[in-house]
Amino acid sequence: MGPKHIVFKKLSKDKSVGVYMGRRDFVDHVDCVDPVDGVVLVDPVQMRGRKAFVALSCTFRYGAEDEEVLGIEFRRDLYLCTRQVYPPLQDKERSTHTRMQNRLLCKLGENAYPFFFEFPDNLPCSVGLQPAPTDVGKHCAVEFEVKAFSAKTQGEKVRKRSTVKLMIRKVQYAPEQSGPAPSVQTAYEFAISDKSLLLEASLEKLTYYHGENINIHLSITNNSSRTVKSICFLVEQVANVVLYSSDSYVKTVAEEQTSDTVASGGSLEKVYTILPVLANNSEKRGIALDGKLKYEDTNLASSSIVKEGVLKEVLGILVCYKVVVKLKAGGMIASSEVRAELPFQLMHPKPDAVSTMRRCWRGSGTAAQRERRTRRRRRRRVATRPQLKGDDITDRSLWPGS
C-alpha cells in the first residue's frame, strides 16, 4: 500500500463553495517559499449567477478581534491577494501546477477549479504570543488564511453563509548547514581582589531541535579571593515585536539552579543539561509560540531566520534564544554576579531529516540486534491485525505497517 494523503476540506454553510487542500504547512526555505495550492469546489445551483473567488491573506493581530479605538481595529493586513476561480478566466490545465491538484480535480469532478498563490519574500512566519489563562478571544499573532467566497463582484459585501476560511501556517525548519558552536570566555575582576575569576562556557552545536536537551560545558577557574556560592542556568526567549513598535519581550523558558560551589583558588569543570519546553511554561503570558491550527498542539516559537535584504520592520515578531550562565560570588561586603550569554537556534528538523534519523537508528547495532528488532516489529503487526471471519471486507490500510 502506498502512503496515505490527507486532504483538508471545508465547506461554506450554504454549500456554494468549498476549499480542498493537501497540506496546511508551507515551508519558508529563506531563499524561496512553498507556493499555496488547492482546489475550490462550487455548486452551480447554489451560486445563482454569482462568481467564486479565493483569497490568501496575512494578518498581524495585536488586540482582541472585537476591540477598536476611534474606529481603528487592532490588526494590520500585511498581504492580500484575491483571484476569481469561477467562472474560470483560463483553462484548468494552465491553472493546475501540482500533482495534488490533478488528483483532487479528478476526484471532485467538473465543478472543481484549482488555485495557486506564491508568497512574497517579505512576509513573516506564523507566530503568536501566548495569552494569559483568563484572556479570551484571539491573541497577538501573525496569521495566514485561505478564504473562498461567492459574490456577484469581488468588492461587494460578502455573506458569512457564502464564505469559508481555512487557516494555514508559514513555517521554517532548521538549516542543513549549521554555524559554529557558540562559546564564550570572560575574566571578571572584583573590587577587592588582585586576581580575576575566569569563566568559559560553550554549547555542543548552534541549532537544537524542540524537545532536545541542551548540554552546557562549563569551566571555572577561581583565582580571586571570593567564593562562587551558586551557579544558575537560564534559557531566555527574546521576542521582538518590530511591526508597530520596538517592543522586546524577554521571557525565561527554562531554569536550572545548582548546588555546586567554587572556593577561592579552586576550579570546576562540568557538563550541565537544560531543557526548554512549552509544557513547563503553559501559563506564562507573553511567551512566543509557533502558529497554532485548531485542535492541534504547538510549541515554543522557532528561531527566526531572516533573508538578507528584507526589512525587519515588516516581519511582525522576531524570535531568538540564548543560554545565560549566572555565577554569584560572595564577598565580605556584598555579593557580585558574573553573567555570560550563549545565543543558539531552537527549531524543528526538516521532515526528511527526521526520517533519515529513524533509518539510521533502525540500521544501527549488530546484525543480531537488527534481526531481533525486526522480529519484534513483525510480532506486533501480527498481534494488532484484525481477525477476519466469513466474508468480512478487509481494508489493508488499517493494518499497521501496510
GROMACS .gro file of C-alpha atoms in nm:
model
  402
    1MET     CA    1   0.000   0.000   0.000
    2GLY     CA    2   0.127   0.350  -0.079
    3PRO     CA    3   0.135   0.630   0.177
    4LYS     CA    4  -0.193   0.793   0.268
    5HIS     CA    5  -0.255   1.152   0.153
    6ILE     CA    6  -0.451   1.369   0.393
    7VAL     CA    7  -0.685   1.622   0.234
    8PHE     CA    8  -0.818   1.918   0.433
    9LYS     CA    9  -1.162   2.036   0.328
   10LYS     CA   10  -1.410   2.292   0.450
   11LEU     CA   11  -1.746   2.396   0.302
   12SER     CA   12  -1.945   2.716   0.342
   13LYS     CA   13  -2.276   2.699   0.528
   14ASP     CA   14  -2.483   2.737   0.213
   15LYS     CA   15  -2.264   2.475   0.035
   16SER     CA   16  -2.196   2.714  -0.252
   17VAL     CA   17  -1.814   2.691  -0.222
   18GLY     CA   18  -1.567   2.458  -0.055
   19VAL     CA   19  -1.188   2.455  -0.016
   20TYR     CA   20  -0.975   2.140  -0.057
   21MET     CA   21  -0.603   2.146   0.025
   22GLY     CA   22  -0.340   1.875   0.053
   23ARG     CA   23  -0.148   2.049   0.332
   24ARG     CA   24  -0.169   2.346   0.567
   25ASP     CA   25   0.201   2.397   0.646
   26PHE     CA   26   0.412   2.578   0.388
   27VAL     CA   27   0.787   2.593   0.434
   28ASP     CA   28   0.995   2.908   0.415
   29HIS     CA   29   1.335   2.799   0.279
   30VAL     CA   30   1.472   3.155   0.328
   31ASP     CA   31   1.561   3.185  -0.044
   32CYS     CA   32   1.211   3.072  -0.153
   33VAL     CA   33   0.874   2.973  -0.005
   34ASP     CA   34   0.649   2.681  -0.095
   35PRO     CA   35   0.351   2.802  -0.302
   36VAL     CA   36  -0.006   2.768  -0.174
   37ASP     CA   37  -0.212   2.537  -0.391
   38GLY     CA   38  -0.555   2.379  -0.367
   39VAL     CA   39  -0.893   2.335  -0.528
   40VAL     CA   40  -1.225   2.521  -0.488
   41LEU     CA   41  -1.544   2.318  -0.536
   42VAL     CA   42  -1.851   2.515  -0.642
   43ASP     CA   43  -2.219   2.422  -0.660
   44PRO     CA   44  -2.367   2.588  -0.973
   45VAL     CA   45  -2.719   2.557  -0.832
   46GLN     CA   46  -2.630   2.742  -0.510
   47MET     CA   47  -2.420   3.001  -0.692
   48ARG     CA   48  -2.729   3.156  -0.856
   49GLY     CA   49  -2.530   3.359  -1.105
   50ARG     CA   50  -2.261   3.466  -0.857
   51LYS     CA   51  -1.887   3.428  -0.902
   52ALA     CA   52  -1.642   3.238  -0.683
   53PHE     CA   53  -1.323   3.396  -0.551
   54VAL     CA   54  -1.034   3.271  -0.341
   55ALA     CA   55  -0.801   3.492  -0.136
   56LEU     CA   56  -0.472   3.446   0.051
   57SER     CA   57  -0.414   3.687   0.339
   58CYS     CA   58  -0.153   3.753   0.607
   59THR     CA   59  -0.269   3.948   0.912
   60PHE     CA   60  -0.085   4.079   1.215
   61ARG     CA   61  -0.323   4.100   1.508
   62TYR     CA   62  -0.221   4.284   1.825
   63GLY     CA   63  -0.552   4.311   2.008
   64ALA     CA   64  -0.885   4.139   2.059
   65GLU     CA   65  -1.094   4.083   1.748
   66ASP     CA   66  -1.389   4.288   1.872
   67GLU     CA   67  -1.187   4.583   2.012
   68GLU     CA   68  -1.123   4.910   1.832
   69VAL     CA   69  -1.026   5.268   1.917
   70LEU     CA   70  -1.171   5.557   1.715
   71GLY     CA   71  -1.281   5.310   1.452
   72ILE     CA   72  -0.933   5.158   1.415
   73GLU     CA   73  -0.908   4.785   1.470
   74PHE     CA   74  -0.610   4.623   1.642
   75ARG     CA   75  -0.497   4.445   1.329
   76ARG     CA   76  -0.293   4.512   1.018
   77ASP     CA   77  -0.324   4.336   0.684
   78LEU     CA   78   0.029   4.259   0.566
   79TYR     CA   79  -0.072   4.085   0.244
   80LEU     CA   80  -0.390   4.018   0.049
   81CYS     CA   81  -0.429   3.860  -0.294
   82THR     CA   82  -0.770   3.770  -0.441
   83ARG     CA   83  -0.839   3.574  -0.760
   84GLN     CA   84  -1.151   3.464  -0.944
   85VAL     CA   85  -1.182   3.089  -0.993
   86TYR     CA   86  -1.542   3.060  -1.122
   87PRO     CA   87  -1.626   3.126  -1.395
   88PRO     CA   88  -1.266   3.042  -1.479
   89LEU     CA   89  -1.055   3.308  -1.650
   90GLN     CA   90  -0.830   3.044  -1.807
   91ASP     CA   91  -0.849   2.671  -1.874
   92LYS     CA   92  -0.783   2.425  -1.591
   93GLU     CA   93  -0.470   2.280  -1.744
   94ARG     CA   94  -0.292   2.616  -1.731
   95SER     CA   95  -0.415   2.676  -1.375
   96THR     CA   96  -0.304   2.337  -1.243
   97HIS     CA   97   0.051   2.328  -1.104
   98THR     CA   98   0.081   2.026  -0.871
   99ARG     CA   99   0.002   1.654  -0.864
  100MET     CA  100  -0.226   1.702  -0.564
  101GLN     CA  101  -0.439   1.945  -0.763
  102ASN     CA  102  -0.464   1.694  -1.050
  103ARG     CA  103  -0.581   1.422  -0.811
  104LEU     CA  104  -0.838   1.649  -0.648
  105LEU     CA  105  -0.972   1.763  -0.985
  106CYS     CA  106  -1.015   1.401  -1.098
  107LYS     CA  107  -1.185   1.311  -0.770
  108LEU     CA  108  -1.418   1.612  -0.737
  109GLY     CA  109  -1.530   1.637  -1.100
  110GLU     CA  110  -1.605   1.919  -1.340
  111ASN     CA  111  -1.721   2.170  -1.075
  112ALA     CA  112  -1.375   2.186  -0.911
  113TYR     CA  113  -1.133   2.464  -1.002
  114PRO     CA  114  -0.764   2.497  -0.900
  115PHE     CA  115  -0.599   2.797  -0.735
  116PHE     CA  116  -0.233   2.884  -0.687
  117PHE     CA  117  -0.057   3.158  -0.486
  118GLU     CA  118   0.308   3.247  -0.434
  119PHE     CA  119   0.429   3.410  -0.113
  120PRO     CA  120   0.628   3.734  -0.141
  121ASP     CA  121   0.973   3.733   0.021
  122ASN     CA  122   0.898   3.980   0.299
  123LEU     CA  123   0.623   3.801   0.492
  124PRO     CA  124   0.681   3.675   0.849
  125CYS     CA  125   0.630   3.320   0.968
  126SER     CA  126   0.331   3.210   1.174
  127VAL     CA  127   0.399   3.304   1.536
  128GLY     CA  128   0.195   3.439   1.828
  129LEU     CA  129   0.226   3.547   2.190
  130GLN     CA  130   0.072   3.319   2.450
  131PRO     CA  131  -0.226   3.481   2.627
  132ALA     CA  132  -0.297   3.455   2.997
  133PRO     CA  133  -0.529   3.171   3.107
  134THR     CA  134  -0.805   3.429   3.173
  135ASP     CA  135  -0.775   3.601   2.833
  136VAL     CA  136  -1.048   3.537   2.577
  137GLY     CA  137  -1.060   3.586   2.202
  138LYS     CA  138  -0.773   3.596   1.957
  139HIS     CA  139  -0.429   3.689   2.084
  140CYS     CA  140  -0.138   3.882   1.936
  141ALA     CA  141  -0.023   3.677   1.639
  142VAL     CA  142   0.076   3.662   1.274
  143GLU     CA  143  -0.187   3.455   1.092
  144PHE     CA  144  -0.231   3.323   0.737
  145GLU     CA  145  -0.568   3.236   0.590
  146VAL     CA  146  -0.714   3.099   0.268
  147LYS     CA  147  -1.067   3.227   0.211
  148ALA     CA  148  -1.315   3.125  -0.059
  149PHE     CA  149  -1.642   3.310  -0.111
  150SER     CA  150  -1.919   3.363  -0.363
  151ALA     CA  151  -2.038   3.709  -0.463
  152LYS     CA  152  -2.157   3.900  -0.768
  153THR     CA  153  -1.843   4.114  -0.764
  154GLN     CA  154  -1.515   4.100  -0.575
  155GLY     CA  155  -1.576   4.428  -0.397
  156GLU     CA  156  -1.928   4.372  -0.264
  157LYS     CA  157  -2.000   4.278   0.095
  158VAL     CA  158  -1.971   3.902   0.135
  159ARG     CA  159  -2.225   3.698   0.329
  160LYS     CA  160  -2.086   3.475   0.604
  161ARG     CA  161  -2.301   3.187   0.479
  162SER     CA  162  -2.123   3.204   0.145
  163THR     CA  163  -1.772   3.224   0.292
  164VAL     CA  164  -1.532   2.953   0.404
  165LYS     CA  165  -1.197   3.017   0.578
  166LEU     CA  166  -0.909   2.775   0.628
  167MET     CA  167  -0.611   2.868   0.845
  168ILE     CA  168  -0.265   2.778   0.716
  169ARG     CA  169   0.088   2.824   0.851
  170LYS     CA  170   0.416   2.952   0.714
  171VAL     CA  171   0.695   2.765   0.892
  172GLN     CA  172   1.075   2.739   0.891
  173TYR     CA  173   1.289   2.430   0.952
  174ALA     CA  174   1.644   2.403   1.076
  175PRO     CA  175   1.902   2.482   0.805
  176GLU     CA  176   2.107   2.200   0.663
  177GLN     CA  177   2.435   2.386   0.722
  178SER     CA  178   2.465   2.498   1.082
  179GLY     CA  179   2.712   2.755   1.207
  180PRO     CA  180   2.990   2.706   1.463
  181ALA     CA  181   2.902   2.601   1.816
  182PRO     CA  182   2.869   2.908   2.043
  183SER     CA  183   3.127   2.964   2.315
  184VAL     CA  184   3.223   3.246   2.549
  185GLN     CA  185   3.520   3.333   2.770
  186THR     CA  186   3.522   3.606   3.029
  187ALA     CA  187   3.751   3.723   3.308
  188TYR     CA  188   3.583   3.909   3.592
  189GLU     CA  189   3.780   4.126   3.832
  190PHE     CA  190   3.630   4.207   4.170
  191ALA     CA  191   3.681   4.532   4.357
  192ILE     CA  192   3.887   4.393   4.643
  193SER     CA  193   4.083   4.119   4.471
  194ASP     CA  194   4.419   4.112   4.295
  195LYS     CA  195   4.332   3.828   4.059
  196SER     CA  196   4.026   3.753   3.845
  197LEU     CA  197   3.770   3.478   3.802
  198LEU     CA  198   3.788   3.300   3.466
  199LEU     CA  199   3.467   3.164   3.315
  200GLU     CA  200   3.442   2.953   2.999
  201ALA     CA  201   3.112   2.818   2.867
  202SER     CA  202   3.019   2.650   2.540
  203LEU     CA  203   2.742   2.453   2.369
  204GLU     CA  204   2.788   2.144   2.154
  205LYS     CA  205   2.619   2.297   1.846
  206LEU     CA  206   2.436   2.604   1.725
  207THR     CA  207   2.096   2.455   1.632
  208TYR     CA  208   1.885   2.245   1.867
  209TYR     CA  209   1.551   2.078   1.798
  210HIS     CA  210   1.236   2.126   2.004
  211GLY     CA  211   1.238   1.876   2.291
  212GLU     CA  212   1.614   1.820   2.272
  213ASN     CA  213   1.835   1.856   2.580
  214ILE     CA  214   2.096   2.132   2.571
  215ASN     CA  215   2.433   2.038   2.721
  216ILE     CA  216   2.633   2.330   2.863
  217HIS     CA  217   3.007   2.276   2.909
  218LEU     CA  218   3.126   2.494   3.196
  219SER     CA  219   3.479   2.563   3.317
  220ILE     CA  220   3.554   2.795   3.613
  221THR     CA  221   3.897   2.891   3.742
  222ASN     CA  222   3.860   3.098   4.056
  223ASN     CA  223   4.183   3.290   4.116
  224SER     CA  224   4.003   3.560   4.311
  225SER     CA  225   3.962   3.590   4.684
  226ARG     CA  226   3.587   3.531   4.665
  227THR     CA  227   3.383   3.210   4.669
  228VAL     CA  228   3.133   3.120   4.398
  229LYS     CA  229   2.830   3.035   4.609
  230SER     CA  230   2.580   2.943   4.336
  231ILE     CA  231   2.563   2.861   3.967
  232CYS     CA  232   2.242   2.919   3.770
  233PHE     CA  233   2.149   2.843   3.409
  234LEU     CA  234   1.867   3.008   3.216
  235VAL     CA  235   1.723   2.981   2.866
  236GLU     CA  236   1.579   3.317   2.767
  237GLN     CA  237   1.346   3.375   2.477
  238VAL     CA  238   1.364   3.722   2.321
  239ALA     CA  239   1.058   3.817   2.112
  240ASN     CA  240   1.094   4.146   1.926
  241VAL     CA  241   0.763   4.290   1.803
  242VAL     CA  242   0.901   4.502   1.521
  243LEU     CA  243   0.589   4.585   1.320
  244TYR     CA  244   0.403   4.851   1.516
  245SER     CA  245   0.671   4.936   1.774
  246SER     CA  246   1.011   4.825   1.900
  247ASP     CA  247   0.881   4.624   2.195
  248SER     CA  248   1.100   4.342   2.320
  249TYR     CA  249   0.975   4.066   2.547
  250VAL     CA  250   1.238   3.864   2.735
  251LYS     CA  251   1.097   3.552   2.899
  252THR     CA  252   1.273   3.275   3.090
  253VAL     CA  253   1.157   2.942   2.942
  254ALA     CA  254   1.392   2.712   3.137
  255GLU     CA  255   1.592   2.746   3.457
  256GLU     CA  256   1.830   2.520   3.647
  257GLN     CA  257   1.977   2.607   3.986
  258THR     CA  258   2.276   2.400   4.100
  259SER     CA  259   2.430   2.348   4.443
  260ASP     CA  260   2.790   2.350   4.315
  261THR     CA  261   3.035   2.598   4.466
  262VAL     CA  262   3.391   2.701   4.379
  263ALA     CA  263   3.614   2.815   4.662
  264SER     CA  264   3.889   3.071   4.625
  265GLY     CA  265   4.179   2.915   4.437
  266GLY     CA  266   3.963   2.625   4.318
  267SER     CA  267   3.831   2.520   3.980
  268LEU     CA  268   3.535   2.337   3.830
  269GLU     CA  269   3.473   2.159   3.500
  270LYS     CA  270   3.132   2.006   3.447
  271VAL     CA  271   2.857   1.950   3.189
  272TYR     CA  272   2.507   2.066   3.279
  273THR     CA  273   2.179   1.992   3.098
  274ILE     CA  274   1.875   2.214   3.048
  275LEU     CA  275   1.554   2.158   2.851
  276PRO     CA  276   1.329   2.442   2.725
  277VAL     CA  277   0.977   2.312   2.654
  278LEU     CA  278   0.631   2.466   2.645
  279ALA     CA  279   0.493   2.215   2.897
  280ASN     CA  280   0.681   2.398   3.173
  281ASN     CA  281   0.558   2.739   3.056
  282SER     CA  282   0.194   2.674   2.972
  283GLU     CA  283   0.063   2.958   3.192
  284LYS     CA  284   0.325   3.227   3.126
  285ARG     CA  285   0.178   3.520   2.940
  286GLY     CA  286   0.373   3.674   2.653
  287ILE     CA  287   0.582   3.374   2.550
  288ALA     CA  288   0.616   3.345   2.173
  289LEU     CA  289   0.469   3.025   2.025
  290ASP     CA  290   0.466   2.874   1.679
  291GLY     CA  291   0.145   2.930   1.485
  292LYS     CA  292  -0.133   2.700   1.600
  293LEU     CA  293  -0.405   2.532   1.399
  294LYS     CA  294  -0.735   2.437   1.556
  295TYR     CA  295  -0.729   2.120   1.769
  296GLU     CA  296  -0.351   2.092   1.738
  297ASP     CA  297  -0.080   2.141   1.997
  298THR     CA  298   0.201   2.385   1.945
  299ASN     CA  299   0.543   2.455   2.095
  300LEU     CA  300   0.780   2.737   2.175
  301ALA     CA  301   0.831   2.962   1.875
  302SER     CA  302   1.115   2.860   1.645
  303SER     CA  303   1.409   3.094   1.597
  304SER     CA  304   1.358   3.343   1.315
  305ILE     CA  305   1.586   3.328   1.011
  306VAL     CA  306   1.565   3.643   0.801
  307LYS     CA  307   1.664   3.665   0.436
  308GLU     CA  308   1.930   3.922   0.358
  309GLY     CA  309   1.791   4.247   0.224
  310VAL     CA  310   1.445   4.208   0.380
  311LEU     CA  311   1.331   4.488   0.609
  312LYS     CA  312   1.284   4.353   0.959
  313GLU     CA  313   1.019   4.615   1.033
  314VAL     CA  314   0.760   4.421   0.829
  315LEU     CA  315   0.830   4.078   0.977
  316GLY     CA  316   0.591   4.102   1.272
  317ILE     CA  317   0.757   3.909   1.554
  318LEU     CA  318   1.123   3.801   1.550
  319VAL     CA  319   1.231   3.532   1.797
  320CYS     CA  320   1.577   3.434   1.923
  321TYR     CA  321   1.714   3.231   2.214
  322LYS     CA  322   2.017   3.238   2.441
  323VAL     CA  323   2.159   3.038   2.729
  324VAL     CA  324   2.255   3.256   3.025
  325VAL     CA  325   2.511   3.143   3.284
  326LYS     CA  326   2.500   3.326   3.616
  327LEU     CA  327   2.758   3.296   3.893
  328LYS     CA  328   2.702   3.452   4.233
  329ALA     CA  329   3.027   3.531   4.413
  330GLY     CA  330   3.006   3.620   4.780
  331GLY     CA  331   3.226   3.879   4.944
  332MET     CA  332   3.277   4.041   5.282
  333ILE     CA  333   3.064   4.343   5.195
  334ALA     CA  334   2.830   4.238   4.912
  335SER     CA  335   2.778   3.969   4.653
  336SER     CA  336   2.863   4.010   4.285
  337GLU     CA  337   2.712   3.845   3.977
  338VAL     CA  338   2.908   3.715   3.680
  339ARG     CA  339   2.700   3.668   3.364
  340ALA     CA  340   2.774   3.505   3.028
  341GLU     CA  341   2.542   3.451   2.729
  342LEU     CA  342   2.540   3.185   2.456
  343PRO     CA  343   2.300   3.251   2.164
  344PHE     CA  344   2.159   2.946   1.984
  345GLN     CA  345   1.878   2.842   1.750
  346LEU     CA  346   1.573   2.637   1.851
  347MET     CA  347   1.390   2.489   1.551
  348HIS     CA  348   1.216   2.187   1.402
  349PRO     CA  349   1.414   1.942   1.189
  350LYS     CA  350   1.313   1.901   0.828
  351PRO     CA  351   1.073   1.607   0.782
  352ASP     CA  352   1.318   1.425   0.556
  353ALA     CA  353   1.587   1.470   0.822
  354VAL     CA  354   1.360   1.302   1.078
  355SER     CA  355   1.303   1.002   0.851
  356THR     CA  356   1.677   0.982   0.787
  357MET     CA  357   1.749   0.974   1.160
  358ARG     CA  358   1.494   0.696   1.204
  359ARG     CA  359   1.650   0.494   0.923
  360CYS     CA  360   1.993   0.542   1.077
  361TRP     CA  361   1.861   0.420   1.413
  362ARG     CA  362   1.699   0.114   1.257
  363GLY     CA  363   2.021   0.031   1.078
  364SER     CA  364   2.242   0.071   1.384
  365GLY     CA  365   2.376  -0.207   1.603
  366THR     CA  366   2.498  -0.553   1.519
  367ALA     CA  367   2.329  -0.790   1.277
  368ALA     CA  368   2.181  -0.988   1.568
  369GLN     CA  369   2.033  -0.671   1.723
  370ARG     CA  370   1.878  -0.565   1.393
  371GLU     CA  371   1.728  -0.911   1.349
  372ARG     CA  372   1.574  -0.904   1.698
  373ARG     CA  373   1.418  -0.563   1.629
  374THR     CA  374   1.275  -0.692   1.300
  375ARG     CA  375   1.118  -0.996   1.472
  376ARG     CA  376   0.962  -0.774   1.743
  377ARG     CA  377   0.807  -0.546   1.480
  378ARG     CA  378   0.663  -0.846   1.293
  379ARG     CA  379   0.509  -0.987   1.612
  380ARG     CA  380   0.346  -0.653   1.693
  381ARG     CA  381   0.199  -0.630   1.342
  382VAL     CA  382   0.052  -0.979   1.359
  383ALA     CA  383  -0.093  -0.917   1.708
  384THR     CA  384  -0.270  -0.598   1.600
  385ARG     CA  385  -0.418  -0.721   1.271
  386PRO     CA  386  -0.796  -0.768   1.269
  387GLN     CA  387  -0.928  -1.122   1.286
  388LEU     CA  388  -1.136  -1.196   0.975
  389LYS     CA  389  -1.446  -1.413   0.980
  390GLY     CA  390  -1.663  -1.523   0.693
  391ASP     CA  391  -1.698  -1.262   0.421
  392ASP     CA  392  -1.561  -0.965   0.619
  393ILE     CA  393  -1.415  -0.696   0.395
  394THR     CA  394  -1.056  -0.623   0.479
  395ASP     CA  395  -0.909  -0.274   0.450
  396ARG     CA  396  -0.532  -0.325   0.443
  397SER     CA  397  -0.481   0.044   0.511
  398LEU     CA  398  -0.593  -0.026   0.869
  399TRP     CA  399  -0.305  -0.265   0.926
  400PRO     CA  400  -0.001  -0.116   1.098
  401GLY     CA  401   0.297  -0.102   0.867
  402SER     CA  402   0.094  -0.162   0.549
   0.00000   0.00000   0.00000
